[in-house]
Coordinates of C-alpha atoms in Angstrom, one line a residue:
M87 CA 0.0 0.0 0.0
N88 CA 1.2 3.5 -0.8
K89 CA 1.9 5.2 2.5
S90 CA 2.0 8.8 1.0
P91 CA 1.3 11.5 3.5
C92 CA -2.4 12.2 3.8
P93 CA -4.1 15.4 4.7
E94 CA -5.3 15.6 8.3
S95 CA -8.9 15.9 7.0
V96 CA -9.0 12.2 6.0
G97 CA -8.6 11.3 9.7
D98 CA -8.1 7.6 10.4
L99 CA -9.2 6.5 6.9
P100 CA -5.8 5.2 5.9
N101 CA -5.9 2.8 8.8
Y102 CA -9.1 1.1 7.6
I103 CA -8.6 0.9 3.8
V104 CA -6.3 -1.3 1.7
E105 CA -5.3 -0.8 -2.0
S106 CA -8.2 -2.9 -3.4
D107 CA -10.9 -0.9 -1.4
S108 CA -12.5 2.4 -2.2
A109 CA -13.6 5.4 -0.3
I110 CA -15.5 8.6 -1.1
L111 CA -13.6 11.8 -0.5
L112 CA -15.8 14.9 0.1
M113 CA -14.2 17.9 -1.6
F114 CA -14.7 21.6 -1.3
G115 CA -12.7 23.1 -4.2
S116 CA -9.4 21.3 -4.0
E117 CA -9.6 20.6 -0.3
I118 CA -10.7 17.3 1.2
V119 CA -13.3 18.1 3.9
G120 CA -14.5 14.6 4.7
T121 CA -14.5 11.0 3.9
E122 CA -17.0 8.1 3.7
L123 CA -16.1 4.5 4.0
S124 CA -18.1 1.3 4.0
A125 CA -19.9 0.4 7.2
S126 CA -17.6 -2.6 7.6
V127 CA -14.2 -3.5 6.3
E128 CA -12.2 -6.8 6.2
L129 CA -8.6 -6.4 7.3
L130 CA -5.9 -9.1 7.8
I131 CA -4.4 -9.6 11.2
T132 CA -0.7 -9.8 10.6
E133 CA 0.5 -10.2 14.2
T134 CA -0.9 -11.2 17.5
E135 CA 0.0 -13.1 20.6
P136 CA -1.2 -16.7 21.1
G137 CA -4.5 -17.1 22.9
I138 CA -4.4 -17.9 26.6
Q139 CA -6.2 -20.9 27.9
G140 CA -9.0 -20.1 30.3
D141 CA -12.2 -18.1 30.5
R142 CA -13.0 -16.9 26.9
V143 CA -16.5 -15.9 27.8
S144 CA -15.5 -12.9 29.9
G145 CA -14.9 -10.6 27.0
A146 CA -11.1 -10.4 27.4
T147 CA -9.1 -9.0 24.5
K148 CA -5.5 -9.0 23.3
P149 CA -3.6 -6.7 21.0
A150 CA -3.4 -7.4 17.3
L151 CA -1.6 -5.6 14.4
L152 CA -3.6 -5.2 11.2
E153 CA -2.1 -5.2 7.7
T154 CA -2.5 -1.4 7.6
G155 CA -0.3 -1.0 10.6
L156 CA -3.1 -0.2 13.0
N157 CA -3.0 -1.7 16.5
V158 CA -6.4 -2.9 17.7
Q159 CA -7.8 -5.1 20.5
V160 CA -9.4 -8.3 19.5
P161 CA -11.2 -11.1 21.4
F162 CA -9.1 -14.2 22.3
F163 CA -9.2 -16.9 19.5

């Protein structure tokens, strides 16, 4: 994915989109004033720690690194 600098106005959009996806950029003249992305996205988890045996019903989470470089919390699996 091309990691070109993005204007602040796109917010976190680069963390939730990969090259094959699309987004709508809302423009005012030549300035990006907002973005629209699908209600859900599918991203690959590239790194996470192994799950811990035990209570998986409690809603506990662990850190995971997504293909876009974003760190998120995911349920144990």
